[in-house]
């Protein structure tokens, strides 16, 4: 069982570290960014609504992302847990998540905050080269992160759920820190 949120700025390595957790713990990674990109690629109605916000580095509306998460959490593969990556990204989303998980009787075990400073983030994102990784969008995503997502640190701290890890160094080194930060009760899906 592993039911966690990975919190961190764009480019902090949430996706990379999620993949390693998926392999070790056998629970799915749920990334709203990936879900949104696939909706855009498939030109669904939802994708068309989300695209402008994504291109500008703004947050997609809460009803879209919360709706996506609600549907995704209903799927059977989340029975032993999930790794939420890129969601929640605002206090309203965090409260909506609490509500969804309460209804399902599956409370979060913990939140791991991967900390990387802004200079390093800009370098990493410029090097990554995704279509929304141009300098202007990157700056806006960082601003949106500071304003809307950073308050989640205190929100989860107050709930006693948050652990911070340094997100710099080798990938395996960071992964070891994350594993050490996992909540008690984290275990492989089959255990
Ligand atoms: P990054 O971690 O580099 O910001 P993501 O793949 O997490 O990349 O997100 C890409 C874009 O998708 C965001 O800039 C935003 O427009 C949108 N997005 C992803 N997750 C959310 C969310 N939880 N709420 C609102 N918008 C989101």
Coordinates of C-alpha atoms and ligand atoms in Angstrom, one line a residue:
X1 CA 0.0 0.0 0.0
X2 CA 1.3 3.4 -1.0
X3 CA -1.0 6.4 -1.1
X4 CA 1.1 9.6 -1.5
X5 CA 1.4 12.9 -3.2
X6 CA 4.7 14.1 -4.6
X7 CA 4.9 17.8 -4.3
X8 CA 7.4 20.0 -6.0
X9 CA 8.0 22.7 -8.6
X10 CA 7.9 21.9 -12.4
X11 CA 11.1 20.2 -13.2
X12 CA 11.8 19.1 -9.6
X13 CA 11.9 15.4 -10.8
X14 CA 8.5 14.2 -9.6
X15 CA 7.9 12.3 -12.9
X16 CA 11.4 10.6 -12.8
X17 CA 11.0 9.6 -9.1
X18 CA 7.5 8.5 -9.6
X19 CA 8.6 5.9 -12.2
X20 CA 11.0 4.4 -9.7
X21 CA 8.3 4.3 -7.0
X22 CA 5.9 2.6 -9.5
X23 CA 8.5 -0.1 -10.3
X24 CA 9.2 -0.8 -6.6
X25 CA 5.8 -0.4 -5.0
X26 CA 3.5 -1.6 -7.8
X27 CA 1.0 1.2 -7.6
X28 CA 0.2 3.6 -10.5
X29 CA 1.6 7.1 -11.0
X30 CA -1.2 9.5 -11.6
X31 CA 0.0 12.6 -13.3
X32 CA -2.5 15.3 -14.3
X33 CA 0.0 16.7 -16.7
X34 CA 0.3 13.4 -18.5
X35 CA -3.5 13.0 -18.5
X36 CA -4.0 16.5 -19.9
X37 CA -1.3 16.0 -22.6
X38 CA -3.0 12.9 -23.7
X39 CA -6.3 14.6 -23.8
X40 CA -4.8 17.4 -25.9
X41 CA -3.1 14.8 -28.3
X42 CA -6.4 13.0 -28.7
X43 CA -8.2 16.3 -29.3
X44 CA -10.9 15.5 -26.9
X45 CA -13.3 18.3 -25.8
X46 CA -11.5 18.4 -22.4
X47 CA -8.1 18.6 -24.2
X48 CA -9.3 21.5 -26.3
X49 CA -10.5 23.3 -23.2
X50 CA -7.2 22.7 -21.3
X51 CA -4.7 23.5 -24.1
X52 CA -4.6 27.3 -23.9
X53 CA -3.9 27.3 -20.1
X54 CA -1.2 24.7 -20.6
X55 CA 0.5 26.6 -23.4
X56 CA 0.5 29.7 -21.2
X57 CA 1.8 27.9 -18.1
X58 CA -1.5 28.7 -16.2
X59 CA -3.4 26.1 -14.2
X60 CA -6.2 24.3 -16.0
X61 CA -9.5 24.8 -14.2
X62 CA -10.2 22.8 -11.1
X63 CA -13.3 21.2 -12.4
X64 CA -11.4 19.6 -15.3
X65 CA -8.5 18.3 -13.2
X66 CA -10.6 17.3 -10.2
X67 CA -13.0 15.5 -12.6
X68 CA -10.0 13.7 -14.2
X69 CA -8.7 12.6 -10.8
X70 CA -12.1 11.4 -9.6
X71 CA -12.5 9.2 -12.6
X72 CA -8.9 7.9 -12.5
X73 CA -9.2 7.0 -8.8
X74 CA -12.2 4.8 -9.6
X75 CA -10.1 2.5 -11.7
X76 CA -9.2 -0.9 -10.2
X77 CA -5.4 -0.5 -10.5
X78 CA -5.5 2.1 -7.7
X79 CA -6.8 -0.5 -5.2
X80 CA -3.4 -0.7 -3.5
X81 CA -2.7 3.0 -3.8
X82 CA -1.3 5.6 -6.0
X83 CA 1.4 8.2 -6.5
X84 CA -0.1 11.6 -7.3
X85 CA 2.3 13.7 -9.4
X86 CA 1.3 17.3 -10.3
X87 CA -1.9 17.1 -8.4
X88 CA -3.0 18.8 -6.2
X89 CA -1.6 22.1 -7.3
X90 CA -3.8 24.6 -5.4
X91 CA -5.5 24.7 -2.0
X92 CA -8.9 24.2 -3.6
X93 CA -7.6 21.1 -5.4
X94 CA -6.1 19.8 -2.1
X95 CA -9.4 20.2 -0.4
X96 CA -11.2 18.5 -3.3
X97 CA -8.8 15.6 -3.0
X98 CA -9.4 15.3 0.7
X99 CA -13.1 15.1 -0.1
X100 CA -12.7 12.4 -2.8
X101 CA -10.4 10.3 -0.6
X102 CA -12.7 10.6 2.4
X103 CA -15.6 9.5 0.3
X104 CA -13.6 6.4 -0.8
X105 CA -12.3 5.8 2.7
X106 CA -8.7 5.9 1.5
X107 CA -6.9 8.7 3.3
X108 CA -3.5 9.9 2.2
X109 CA -0.5 8.4 4.0
X110 CA 1.8 11.2 3.3
X111 CA 3.2 13.9 1.1
X112 CA 6.8 14.1 -0.1
X113 CA 8.0 17.6 -1.0
X114 CA 10.9 17.5 -3.4
X115 CA 12.8 20.8 -3.0
X116 CA 14.9 22.3 -5.8
X117 CA 15.8 26.0 -6.0
X118 CA 14.5 28.2 -8.9
X119 CA 17.9 28.6 -10.7
X120 CA 18.3 24.9 -11.0
X121 CA 14.6 24.5 -12.1
X122 CA 15.0 27.0 -14.9
X123 CA 18.2 25.3 -16.2
X124 CA 16.5 21.9 -16.1
X125 CA 13.3 23.0 -17.9
X126 CA 15.2 24.9 -20.6
X127 CA 17.2 21.7 -21.2
X128 CA 14.1 19.5 -21.3
X129 CA 12.5 21.2 -24.3
X130 CA 8.9 20.1 -24.1
X131 CA 6.6 22.4 -26.1
X132 CA 5.6 24.3 -22.9
X133 CA 9.3 24.6 -21.9
X134 CA 10.1 28.0 -23.4
X135 CA 11.4 30.7 -21.2
X136 CA 8.3 32.7 -20.9
X137 CA 6.1 29.8 -20.0
X138 CA 8.6 28.4 -17.6
X139 CA 8.7 31.8 -15.7
X140 CA 5.0 31.8 -15.6
X141 CA 4.8 28.2 -14.3
X142 CA 7.2 29.1 -11.5
X143 CA 5.2 32.1 -10.6
X144 CA 2.0 30.0 -10.6
X145 CA 3.8 27.4 -8.5
X146 CA 4.9 30.0 -5.9
X147 CA 1.5 31.6 -5.7
X148 CA -0.9 28.7 -5.9
X149 CA 1.0 25.5 -5.1
X150 CA 3.5 26.6 -2.4
X151 CA 0.7 27.1 0.1
X152 CA 0.2 23.3 0.1
X153 CA 3.4 22.9 2.0
X154 CA 1.9 24.5 5.1
X155 CA -1.5 22.9 4.4
X156 CA 0.0 19.4 4.6
X157 CA 2.5 20.3 7.3
X158 CA -0.4 21.3 9.5
X159 CA -2.0 17.9 8.9
X160 CA 1.3 16.3 9.9
X161 CA 1.6 14.6 6.5
X162 CA 4.6 16.4 5.0
X163 CA 8.3 15.4 4.6
X164 CA 10.8 17.4 2.6
X165 CA 13.7 16.0 0.7
X166 CA 16.5 17.7 -1.2
X167 CA 15.9 17.2 -4.9
X168 CA 19.4 17.8 -6.1
X169 CA 22.2 15.3 -6.8
X170 CA 22.1 11.9 -8.5
X171 CA 18.7 10.4 -9.3
X172 CA 19.3 7.3 -7.2
X173 CA 20.5 9.4 -4.3
X174 CA 17.3 11.5 -4.4
X175 CA 15.3 8.3 -4.6
X176 CA 17.0 7.0 -1.5
X177 CA 16.0 10.2 0.3
X178 CA 12.4 9.8 -0.9
X179 CA 12.2 6.2 0.3
X180 CA 13.5 7.3 3.7
X181 CA 10.8 9.9 3.7
X182 CA 7.9 7.6 2.9
X183 CA 5.2 7.3 5.5
X184 CA 5.1 4.3 7.9
X185 CA 2.9 1.8 6.3
X186 CA 4.3 2.2 2.8
X187 CA 4.7 -1.3 1.3
X188 CA 4.8 -3.1 -2.0
X189 CA 1.3 -3.7 -3.3
X190 CA 1.6 -7.5 -2.8
X191 CA 2.8 -7.3 0.9
Ligands
LIG1 P1 5.4 20.5 -14.9 O1 5.7 19.6 -13.7 O2 6.6 20.7 -15.7 O3 4.7 21.7 -14.6 P2 3.1 19.0 -15.7 O4 3.1 17.9 -16.7 O5 2.8 18.6 -14.3 O6 4.4 19.7 -15.9 O7 2.0 20.1 -16.1 C1 2.0 20.7 -17.3 C2 0.8 21.7 -17.4 O8 -0.4 21.0 -17.2 C3 0.8 22.7 -16.3 O9 1.6 23.9 -16.6 C4 -0.7 23.1 -16.2 O10 -1.1 24.0 -17.3 C5 -1.4 21.8 -16.4 N1 -1.6 21.0 -15.2 C6 -1.1 19.9 -14.8 N2 -1.5 19.5 -13.6 C7 -2.5 20.4 -13.2 C8 -3.3 20.6 -12.1 N3 -3.3 19.7 -11.0 N4 -4.1 21.7 -12.1 C9 -4.1 22.5 -13.1 N5 -3.4 22.4 -14.2 C10 -2.5 21.4 -14.2

